[in-house]
Amino acid sequence: MLKALLAFLLYGVMQIVCGLIVALPSLLKGGGKPSLSVLVALSLLLSGVFTVLIVWRPLRMIRLPGAFSVPSVGWGTLLTGLLGGVACVVATDLMGEMADLADNTIETLVSVAATPPGVLAISVVGPLSEELVFREGIQGCLHRSGIHPMLAILVSALLFGILHLNPAQSFFAALVGISLGILYYRTGSVWLCGLLHIMNNSLAVVEMRVLGQDALAFRLTDWVGGKAVAVVVMLLCLLLSAGLLLLFWRKTGKSGQQAC
């Protein structure tokens, strides 16, 4: 458990350290203020890479290349798990909008997504580094140390939610983290959960780049037809997600448990 908390704290600390590293040269030159969006994008890229390297080598919590092993289950089963995760994401997005909690990162994300390094950081590097640290590193380490698999999934998901430090995201990120944790546990690989994470973030980047500042006002609730319809869609997606993930769990049998 101590190593899991250390890996979690390391992710946050590295974001601060890398932010200072990328900002320092520009500040020392004194030729005007650096672009905040570019600095944030670069710090996200560096912090993700460095955190993975530290959790992999000194802490020895990540199995490389084993973490990227192709799951030994059929494509139909993989699709079942992926669709279950997608349904969970849609449900939590709607749930988050209806909760109407303060979102203290959306403006920064929109500006970061408008830069090339921001696209790379949000769409690919961020999702992969988070899956390697939170699923393979934290969840996998807890499970391999003898902790019950479901407890390992919950702890990893909780820390994943806390990492976002955003009232509008933390609780719902933790819910999505549970579905990601299930995909990881039953396959023993970040291949499937990483794909879902990349798809989710990439879609968000496309939305922010296409809509620009209008992305700040975009609501999926309005897009599906209003609050009443959104509640129905949310409940259906929750049921669909639970059903598909349960089916995925049963289809994967013991292979995922052994691989993890």
PDB file of C-alpha atoms in Angstrom:
ATOM      1  CA  MET A   1       0.000   0.000   0.000  1.00  0.00           C
ATOM      2  CA  LEU A   2       2.885   2.365   0.779  1.00  0.00           C
ATOM      3  CA  LYS A   3       4.348   1.983  -2.715  1.00  0.00           C
ATOM      4  CA  ALA A   4       0.909   2.638  -4.208  1.00  0.00           C
ATOM      5  CA  LEU A   5       0.588   5.916  -2.295  1.00  0.00           C
ATOM      6  CA  LEU A   6       4.148   6.836  -3.262  1.00  0.00           C
ATOM      7  CA  ALA A   7       3.395   6.310  -6.954  1.00  0.00           C
ATOM      8  CA  PHE A   8       0.234   8.414  -6.624  1.00  0.00           C
ATOM      9  CA  LEU A   9       2.061  11.283  -4.903  1.00  0.00           C
ATOM     10  CA  LEU A  10       4.872  11.041  -7.421  1.00  0.00           C
ATOM     11  CA  TYR A  11       2.480  11.702 -10.301  1.00  0.00           C
ATOM     12  CA  GLY A  12       1.302  14.966  -8.737  1.00  0.00           C
ATOM     13  CA  VAL A  13       4.774  16.081  -7.667  1.00  0.00           C
ATOM     14  CA  MET A  14       6.244  15.416 -11.113  1.00  0.00           C
ATOM     15  CA  GLN A  15       3.615  17.659 -12.712  1.00  0.00           C
ATOM     16  CA  ILE A  16       4.753  20.529 -10.490  1.00  0.00           C
ATOM     17  CA  VAL A  17       8.452  19.804 -10.997  1.00  0.00           C
ATOM     18  CA  CYS A  18       8.134  19.482 -14.768  1.00  0.00           C
ATOM     19  CA  GLY A  19       6.061  22.655 -14.884  1.00  0.00           C
ATOM     20  CA  LEU A  20       8.910  24.520 -13.219  1.00  0.00           C
ATOM     21  CA  ILE A  21      11.482  22.899 -15.509  1.00  0.00           C
ATOM     22  CA  VAL A  22       9.753  23.949 -18.742  1.00  0.00           C
ATOM     23  CA  ALA A  23       8.963  27.450 -17.439  1.00  0.00           C
ATOM     24  CA  LEU A  24      12.425  28.260 -16.066  1.00  0.00           C
ATOM     25  CA  PRO A  25      14.303  28.786 -19.391  1.00  0.00           C
ATOM     26  CA  SER A  26      11.649  31.173 -20.687  1.00  0.00           C
ATOM     27  CA  LEU A  27      11.587  33.096 -17.427  1.00  0.00           C
ATOM     28  CA  LEU A  28      15.368  33.417 -17.349  1.00  0.00           C
ATOM     29  CA  LYS A  29      15.480  34.803 -20.897  1.00  0.00           C
ATOM     30  CA  GLY A  30      13.045  37.515 -19.880  1.00  0.00           C
ATOM     31  CA  GLY A  31      11.770  38.088 -23.416  1.00  0.00           C
ATOM     32  CA  GLY A  32       8.106  38.205 -22.502  1.00  0.00           C
ATOM     33  CA  LYS A  33       5.798  35.757 -20.809  1.00  0.00           C
ATOM     34  CA  PRO A  34       5.777  32.181 -22.142  1.00  0.00           C
ATOM     35  CA  SER A  35       2.524  30.741 -23.447  1.00  0.00           C
ATOM     36  CA  LEU A  36       0.766  29.138 -20.491  1.00  0.00           C
ATOM     37  CA  SER A  37      -0.994  26.564 -22.664  1.00  0.00           C
ATOM     38  CA  VAL A  38       2.294  25.399 -24.216  1.00  0.00           C
ATOM     39  CA  LEU A  39       3.984  25.240 -20.811  1.00  0.00           C
ATOM     40  CA  VAL A  40       1.149  23.183 -19.368  1.00  0.00           C
ATOM     41  CA  ALA A  41       1.223  20.847 -22.385  1.00  0.00           C
ATOM     42  CA  LEU A  42       4.980  20.321 -22.114  1.00  0.00           C
ATOM     43  CA  SER A  43       4.795  19.776 -18.361  1.00  0.00           C
ATOM     44  CA  LEU A  44       2.072  17.151 -18.873  1.00  0.00           C
ATOM     45  CA  LEU A  45       4.195  15.362 -21.462  1.00  0.00           C
ATOM     46  CA  LEU A  46       7.333  15.351 -19.326  1.00  0.00           C
ATOM     47  CA  SER A  47       5.583  14.489 -16.061  1.00  0.00           C
ATOM     48  CA  GLY A  48       3.805  11.530 -17.644  1.00  0.00           C
ATOM     49  CA  VAL A  49       7.003  10.105 -19.147  1.00  0.00           C
ATOM     50  CA  PHE A  50       9.174  10.690 -16.070  1.00  0.00           C
ATOM     51  CA  THR A  51       6.588   9.289 -13.669  1.00  0.00           C
ATOM     52  CA  VAL A  52       6.309   6.089 -15.704  1.00  0.00           C
ATOM     53  CA  LEU A  53      10.111   5.752 -15.806  1.00  0.00           C
ATOM     54  CA  ILE A  54      10.406   6.164 -12.030  1.00  0.00           C
ATOM     55  CA  VAL A  55       7.508   3.838 -11.214  1.00  0.00           C
ATOM     56  CA  TRP A  56       8.949   1.304 -13.681  1.00  0.00           C
ATOM     57  CA  ARG A  57      12.631   1.209 -12.705  1.00  0.00           C
ATOM     58  CA  PRO A  58      13.321   2.441  -9.140  1.00  0.00           C
ATOM     59  CA  LEU A  59       9.941   1.396  -7.723  1.00  0.00           C
ATOM     60  CA  ARG A  60       9.652  -1.729  -9.938  1.00  0.00           C
ATOM     61  CA  MET A  61       5.845  -1.531 -10.078  1.00  0.00           C
ATOM     62  CA  ILE A  62       5.458  -1.731 -13.878  1.00  0.00           C
ATOM     63  CA  ARG A  63       6.122  -4.825 -15.972  1.00  0.00           C
ATOM     64  CA  LEU A  64       7.561  -3.830 -19.335  1.00  0.00           C
ATOM     65  CA  PRO A  65       6.919  -5.074 -21.949  1.00  0.00           C
ATOM     66  CA  GLY A  66       4.512  -7.403 -20.117  1.00  0.00           C
ATOM     67  CA  ALA A  67       2.094  -4.591 -19.347  1.00  0.00           C
ATOM     68  CA  PHE A  68       1.345  -4.315 -23.082  1.00  0.00           C
ATOM     69  CA  SER A  69       0.830  -8.031 -23.702  1.00  0.00           C
ATOM     70  CA  VAL A  70      -2.038  -8.783 -26.086  1.00  0.00           C
ATOM     71  CA  PRO A  71      -4.969 -10.199 -24.075  1.00  0.00           C
ATOM     72  CA  SER A  72      -5.476 -13.907 -24.682  1.00  0.00           C
ATOM     73  CA  VAL A  73      -9.235 -13.585 -25.254  1.00  0.00           C
ATOM     74  CA  GLY A  74     -11.327 -13.342 -28.392  1.00  0.00           C
ATOM     75  CA  TRP A  75     -12.058 -10.116 -30.249  1.00  0.00           C
ATOM     76  CA  GLY A  76     -15.741 -10.439 -29.418  1.00  0.00           C
ATOM     77  CA  THR A  77     -14.927 -10.513 -25.726  1.00  0.00           C
ATOM     78  CA  LEU A  78     -12.606  -7.523 -26.049  1.00  0.00           C
ATOM     79  CA  LEU A  79     -15.322  -5.580 -27.865  1.00  0.00           C
ATOM     80  CA  THR A  80     -17.783  -6.464 -25.098  1.00  0.00           C
ATOM     81  CA  GLY A  81     -15.448  -5.001 -22.470  1.00  0.00           C
ATOM     82  CA  LEU A  82     -14.680  -1.939 -24.573  1.00  0.00           C
ATOM     83  CA  LEU A  83     -18.360  -1.165 -25.169  1.00  0.00           C
ATOM     84  CA  GLY A  84     -19.048  -1.648 -21.467  1.00  0.00           C
ATOM     85  CA  GLY A  85     -16.394   0.943 -20.709  1.00  0.00           C
ATOM     86  CA  VAL A  86     -17.766   3.348 -23.335  1.00  0.00           C
ATOM     87  CA  ALA A  87     -21.258   3.068 -21.838  1.00  0.00           C
ATOM     88  CA  CYS A  88     -19.791   3.853 -18.419  1.00  0.00           C
ATOM     89  CA  VAL A  89     -18.052   6.966 -19.797  1.00  0.00           C
ATOM     90  CA  VAL A  90     -21.266   8.261 -21.409  1.00  0.00           C
ATOM     91  CA  ALA A  91     -23.238   7.647 -18.209  1.00  0.00           C
ATOM     92  CA  THR A  92     -20.702   9.430 -16.013  1.00  0.00           C
ATOM     93  CA  ASP A  93     -20.442  12.359 -18.439  1.00  0.00           C
ATOM     94  CA  LEU A  94     -24.199  12.882 -18.233  1.00  0.00           C
ATOM     95  CA  MET A  95     -24.168  12.355 -14.485  1.00  0.00           C
ATOM     96  CA  GLY A  96     -21.416  14.945 -14.104  1.00  0.00           C
ATOM     97  CA  GLU A  97     -23.295  17.533 -16.168  1.00  0.00           C
ATOM     98  CA  MET A  98     -26.474  17.053 -14.134  1.00  0.00           C
ATOM     99  CA  ALA A  99     -24.518  17.385 -10.891  1.00  0.00           C
ATOM    100  CA  ASP A 100     -23.345  20.793 -12.199  1.00  0.00           C
ATOM    101  CA  LEU A 101     -20.206  20.900 -10.047  1.00  0.00           C
ATOM    102  CA  ALA A 102     -17.519  23.543 -10.445  1.00  0.00           C
ATOM    103  CA  ASP A 103     -15.089  22.737 -13.267  1.00  0.00           C
ATOM    104  CA  ASN A 104     -11.753  24.446 -12.564  1.00  0.00           C
ATOM    105  CA  THR A 105      -9.786  22.959 -15.471  1.00  0.00           C
ATOM    106  CA  ILE A 106     -11.945  23.207 -18.601  1.00  0.00           C
ATOM    107  CA  GLU A 107     -10.642  26.613 -19.719  1.00  0.00           C
ATOM    108  CA  THR A 108      -7.029  25.472 -19.354  1.00  0.00           C
ATOM    109  CA  LEU A 109      -7.746  22.210 -21.185  1.00  0.00           C
ATOM    110  CA  VAL A 110      -9.363  24.028 -24.112  1.00  0.00           C
ATOM    111  CA  SER A 111      -6.298  26.256 -24.515  1.00  0.00           C
ATOM    112  CA  VAL A 112      -3.889  23.326 -24.093  1.00  0.00           C
ATOM    113  CA  ALA A 113      -5.800  21.230 -26.655  1.00  0.00           C
ATOM    114  CA  ALA A 114      -5.267  24.024 -29.199  1.00  0.00           C
ATOM    115  CA  THR A 115      -1.493  23.324 -29.215  1.00  0.00           C
ATOM    116  CA  PRO A 116       0.271  20.367 -30.922  1.00  0.00           C
ATOM    117  CA  PRO A 117       2.031  19.204 -27.733  1.00  0.00           C
ATOM    118  CA  GLY A 118      -1.297  19.562 -25.934  1.00  0.00           C
ATOM    119  CA  VAL A 119      -3.001  17.200 -28.384  1.00  0.00           C
ATOM    120  CA  LEU A 120      -0.252  14.622 -27.832  1.00  0.00           C
ATOM    121  CA  ALA A 121      -0.309  15.062 -24.056  1.00  0.00           C
ATOM    122  CA  ILE A 122      -4.077  14.801 -23.621  1.00  0.00           C
ATOM    123  CA  SER A 123      -4.819  12.193 -26.301  1.00  0.00           C
ATOM    124  CA  VAL A 124      -1.953   9.710 -25.975  1.00  0.00           C
ATOM    125  CA  VAL A 125       0.772  10.334 -23.401  1.00  0.00           C
ATOM    126  CA  GLY A 126      -1.597  11.224 -20.561  1.00  0.00           C
ATOM    127  CA  PRO A 127      -3.881   8.188 -20.971  1.00  0.00           C
ATOM    128  CA  LEU A 128      -0.995   5.724 -21.416  1.00  0.00           C
ATOM    129  CA  SER A 129       1.019   7.080 -18.496  1.00  0.00           C
ATOM    130  CA  GLU A 130      -2.037   7.057 -16.224  1.00  0.00           C
ATOM    131  CA  GLU A 131      -2.916   3.490 -17.173  1.00  0.00           C
ATOM    132  CA  LEU A 132       0.662   2.339 -16.619  1.00  0.00           C
ATOM    133  CA  VAL A 133       0.868   4.051 -13.227  1.00  0.00           C
ATOM    134  CA  PHE A 134      -2.659   3.546 -11.853  1.00  0.00           C
ATOM    135  CA  ARG A 135      -3.662   0.213 -13.380  1.00  0.00           C
ATOM    136  CA  GLU A 136      -0.413  -1.652 -14.044  1.00  0.00           C
ATOM    137  CA  GLY A 137       1.549   0.054 -11.279  1.00  0.00           C
ATOM    138  CA  ILE A 138      -0.795   0.726  -8.373  1.00  0.00           C
ATOM    139  CA  GLN A 139      -3.614  -1.770  -8.993  1.00  0.00           C
ATOM    140  CA  GLY A 140      -1.323  -4.490 -10.300  1.00  0.00           C
ATOM    141  CA  CYS A 141       1.156  -4.069  -7.454  1.00  0.00           C
ATOM    142  CA  LEU A 142      -1.606  -4.201  -4.836  1.00  0.00           C
ATOM    143  CA  HIS A 143      -3.108  -7.328  -6.388  1.00  0.00           C
ATOM    144  CA  ARG A 144       0.226  -9.090  -6.754  1.00  0.00           C
ATOM    145  CA  SER A 145       1.036  -8.285  -3.112  1.00  0.00           C
ATOM    146  CA  GLY A 146      -1.999 -10.300  -1.994  1.00  0.00           C
ATOM    147  CA  ILE A 147      -4.729  -7.652  -1.656  1.00  0.00           C
ATOM    148  CA  HIS A 148      -8.167  -8.731  -2.879  1.00  0.00           C
ATOM    149  CA  PRO A 149      -8.586  -7.819  -6.570  1.00  0.00           C
ATOM    150  CA  MET A 150     -11.744  -5.758  -6.026  1.00  0.00           C
ATOM    151  CA  LEU A 151     -10.077  -3.754  -3.261  1.00  0.00           C
ATOM    152  CA  ALA A 152      -7.106  -3.152  -5.546  1.00  0.00           C
ATOM    153  CA  ILE A 153      -9.495  -1.905  -8.262  1.00  0.00           C
ATOM    154  CA  LEU A 154     -11.286   0.421  -5.824  1.00  0.00           C
ATOM    155  CA  VAL A 155      -8.077   1.866  -4.362  1.00  0.00           C
ATOM    156  CA  SER A 156      -6.636   2.501  -7.810  1.00  0.00           C
ATOM    157  CA  ALA A 157      -9.890   4.096  -9.001  1.00  0.00           C
ATOM    158  CA  LEU A 158     -10.115   6.302  -5.905  1.00  0.00           C
ATOM    159  CA  LEU A 159      -6.567   7.576  -6.311  1.00  0.00           C
ATOM    160  CA  PHE A 160      -7.219   8.088 -10.031  1.00  0.00           C
ATOM    161  CA  GLY A 161     -10.215  10.273  -9.176  1.00  0.00           C
ATOM    162  CA  ILE A 162      -8.325  12.276  -6.555  1.00  0.00           C
ATOM    163  CA  LEU A 163      -5.510  12.943  -9.046  1.00  0.00           C
ATOM    164  CA  HIS A 164      -7.842  15.078 -11.166  1.00  0.00           C
ATOM    165  CA  LEU A 165      -8.249  17.619  -8.316  1.00  0.00           C
ATOM    166  CA  ASN A 166     -11.426  18.912  -9.929  1.00  0.00           C
ATOM    167  CA  PRO A 167     -14.897  18.768  -8.320  1.00  0.00           C
ATOM    168  CA  ALA A 168     -16.488  18.262 -11.747  1.00  0.00           C
ATOM    169  CA  GLN A 169     -14.232  15.276 -12.533  1.00  0.00           C
ATOM    170  CA  SER A 170     -12.904  13.511  -9.448  1.00  0.00           C
ATOM    171  CA  PHE A 171     -15.925  11.402  -8.416  1.00  0.00           C
ATOM    172  CA  PHE A 172     -16.859  10.516 -11.986  1.00  0.00           C
ATOM    173  CA  ALA A 173     -13.250   9.778 -12.951  1.00  0.00           C
ATOM    174  CA  ALA A 174     -13.195   7.328 -10.041  1.00  0.00           C
ATOM    175  CA  LEU A 175     -16.301   5.586 -11.432  1.00  0.00           C
ATOM    176  CA  VAL A 176     -14.681   5.303 -14.852  1.00  0.00           C
ATOM    177  CA  GLY A 177     -11.532   4.108 -13.065  1.00  0.00           C
ATOM    178  CA  ILE A 178     -13.492   1.114 -11.772  1.00  0.00           C
ATOM    179  CA  SER A 179     -14.415   0.060 -15.314  1.00  0.00           C
ATOM    180  CA  LEU A 180     -10.817   0.591 -16.436  1.00  0.00           C
ATOM    181  CA  GLY A 181      -9.662  -1.479 -13.483  1.00  0.00           C
ATOM    182  CA  ILE A 182     -11.996  -4.325 -14.424  1.00  0.00           C
ATOM    183  CA  LEU A 183     -10.658  -4.335 -17.989  1.00  0.00           C
ATOM    184  CA  TYR A 184      -7.095  -4.403 -16.678  1.00  0.00           C
ATOM    185  CA  TYR A 185      -7.677  -7.095 -14.072  1.00  0.00           C
ATOM    186  CA  ARG A 186      -9.423  -9.523 -16.407  1.00  0.00           C
ATOM    187  CA  THR A 187      -6.804  -9.168 -19.157  1.00  0.00           C
ATOM    188  CA  GLY A 188      -3.619  -8.533 -17.152  1.00  0.00           C
ATOM    189  CA  SER A 189      -2.721  -5.843 -19.685  1.00  0.00           C
ATOM    190  CA  VAL A 190      -3.152  -2.096 -20.197  1.00  0.00           C
ATOM    191  CA  TRP A 191      -3.929  -2.765 -23.870  1.00  0.00           C
ATOM    192  CA  LEU A 192      -7.729  -2.580 -23.558  1.00  0.00           C
ATOM    193  CA  CYS A 193      -8.073  -0.028 -20.747  1.00  0.00           C
ATOM    194  CA  GLY A 194      -5.446   2.123 -22.467  1.00  0.00           C
ATOM    195  CA  LEU A 195      -7.409   2.000 -25.733  1.00  0.00           C
ATOM    196  CA  LEU A 196     -10.601   3.105 -23.970  1.00  0.00           C
ATOM    197  CA  HIS A 197      -8.757   5.919 -22.184  1.00  0.00           C
ATOM    198  CA  ILE A 198      -7.167   7.142 -25.437  1.00  0.00           C
ATOM    199  CA  MET A 199     -10.533   7.032 -27.240  1.00  0.00           C
ATOM    200  CA  ASN A 200     -12.208   9.057 -24.487  1.00  0.00           C
ATOM    201  CA  ASN A 201      -9.502  11.727 -24.317  1.00  0.00           C
ATOM    202  CA  SER A 202      -9.101  11.939 -28.090  1.00  0.00           C
ATOM    203  CA  LEU A 203     -12.826  12.541 -28.520  1.00  0.00           C
ATOM    204  CA  ALA A 204     -12.613  15.319 -25.926  1.00  0.00           C
ATOM    205  CA  VAL A 205      -9.684  16.884 -27.815  1.00  0.00           C
ATOM    206  CA  VAL A 206     -11.595  16.761 -31.109  1.00  0.00           C
ATOM    207  CA  GLU A 207     -14.548  18.435 -29.407  1.00  0.00           C
ATOM    208  CA  MET A 208     -12.366  21.191 -27.937  1.00  0.00           C
ATOM    209  CA  ARG A 209     -10.492  21.837 -31.175  1.00  0.00           C
ATOM    210  CA  VAL A 210     -13.640  21.904 -33.315  1.00  0.00           C
ATOM    211  CA  LEU A 211     -15.724  24.029 -30.949  1.00  0.00           C
ATOM    212  CA  GLY A 212     -12.924  26.166 -29.525  1.00  0.00           C
ATOM    213  CA  GLN A 213     -14.209  28.423 -26.744  1.00  0.00           C
ATOM    214  CA  ASP A 214     -17.733  27.168 -27.462  1.00  0.00           C
ATOM    215  CA  ALA A 215     -16.626  23.881 -25.871  1.00  0.00           C
ATOM    216  CA  LEU A 216     -16.947  25.674 -22.523  1.00  0.00           C
ATOM    217  CA  ALA A 217     -20.717  25.840 -22.995  1.00  0.00           C
ATOM    218  CA  PHE A 218     -21.255  22.492 -24.751  1.00  0.00           C
ATOM    219  CA  ARG A 219     -23.448  20.071 -22.809  1.00  0.00           C
ATOM    220  CA  LEU A 220     -24.116  16.482 -23.797  1.00  0.00           C
ATOM    221  CA  THR A 221     -27.386  16.767 -21.868  1.00  0.00           C
ATOM    222  CA  ASP A 222     -28.704  19.326 -24.360  1.00  0.00           C
ATOM    223  CA  TRP A 223     -27.364  17.336 -27.311  1.00  0.00           C
ATOM    224  CA  VAL A 224     -29.340  14.197 -26.395  1.00  0.00           C
ATOM    225  CA  GLY A 225     -32.577  16.153 -26.014  1.00  0.00           C
ATOM    226  CA  GLY A 226     -32.721  17.782 -22.595  1.00  0.00           C
ATOM    227  CA  LYS A 227     -32.513  16.761 -18.954  1.00  0.00           C
ATOM    228  CA  ALA A 228     -35.419  14.299 -18.944  1.00  0.00           C
ATOM    229  CA  VAL A 229     -34.046  12.394 -21.924  1.00  0.00           C
ATOM    230  CA  ALA A 230     -30.519  12.610 -20.480  1.00  0.00           C
ATOM    231  CA  VAL A 231     -31.653  10.918 -17.257  1.00  0.00           C
ATOM    232  CA  VAL A 232     -33.125   8.029 -19.241  1.00  0.00           C
ATOM    233  CA  VAL A 233     -29.996   7.730 -21.412  1.00  0.00           C
ATOM    234  CA  MET A 234     -27.798   7.835 -18.312  1.00  0.00           C
ATOM    235  CA  LEU A 235     -29.724   5.042 -16.582  1.00  0.00           C
ATOM    236  CA  LEU A 236     -29.745   2.918 -19.728  1.00  0.00           C
ATOM    237  CA  CYS A 237     -25.991   3.417 -20.166  1.00  0.00           C
ATOM    238  CA  LEU A 238     -25.374   2.447 -16.536  1.00  0.00           C
ATOM    239  CA  LEU A 239     -27.391  -0.739 -16.982  1.00  0.00           C
ATOM    240  CA  LEU A 240     -25.706  -1.454 -20.315  1.00  0.00           C
ATOM    241  CA  SER A 241     -22.270  -0.871 -18.827  1.00  0.00           C
ATOM    242  CA  ALA A 242     -22.944  -3.124 -15.839  1.00  0.00           C
ATOM    243  CA  GLY A 243     -24.337  -5.860 -18.083  1.00  0.00           C
ATOM    244  CA  LEU A 244     -21.511  -5.755 -20.625  1.00  0.00           C
ATOM    245  CA  LEU A 245     -18.779  -5.618 -17.991  1.00  0.00           C
ATOM    246  CA  LEU A 246     -20.368  -8.536 -16.132  1.00  0.00           C
ATOM    247  CA  LEU A 247     -20.505 -10.487 -19.395  1.00  0.00           C
ATOM    248  CA  PHE A 248     -16.881  -9.532 -20.077  1.00  0.00           C
ATOM    249  CA  TRP A 249     -15.940 -10.723 -16.584  1.00  0.00           C
ATOM    250  CA  ARG A 250     -17.588 -14.090 -17.146  1.00  0.00           C
ATOM    251  CA  LYS A 251     -16.127 -14.556 -20.622  1.00  0.00           C
ATOM    252  CA  THR A 252     -12.576 -13.881 -19.495  1.00  0.00           C
ATOM    253  CA  GLY A 253     -12.756 -16.645 -16.889  1.00  0.00           C
ATOM    254  CA  LYS A 254      -9.537 -17.156 -14.949  1.00  0.00           C
ATOM    255  CA  SER A 255      -7.126 -16.139 -17.686  1.00  0.00           C
ATOM    256  CA  GLY A 256      -7.140 -12.494 -16.654  1.00  0.00           C
ATOM    257  CA  GLN A 257      -6.630 -13.361 -13.005  1.00  0.00           C
ATOM    258  CA  GLN A 258      -3.569 -15.450 -13.795  1.00  0.00           C
ATOM    259  CA  ALA A 259      -2.139 -12.863 -16.180  1.00  0.00           C
ATOM    260  CA  CYS A 260      -2.486 -10.103 -13.617  1.00  0.00           C
TER     261      CYS A 260
END
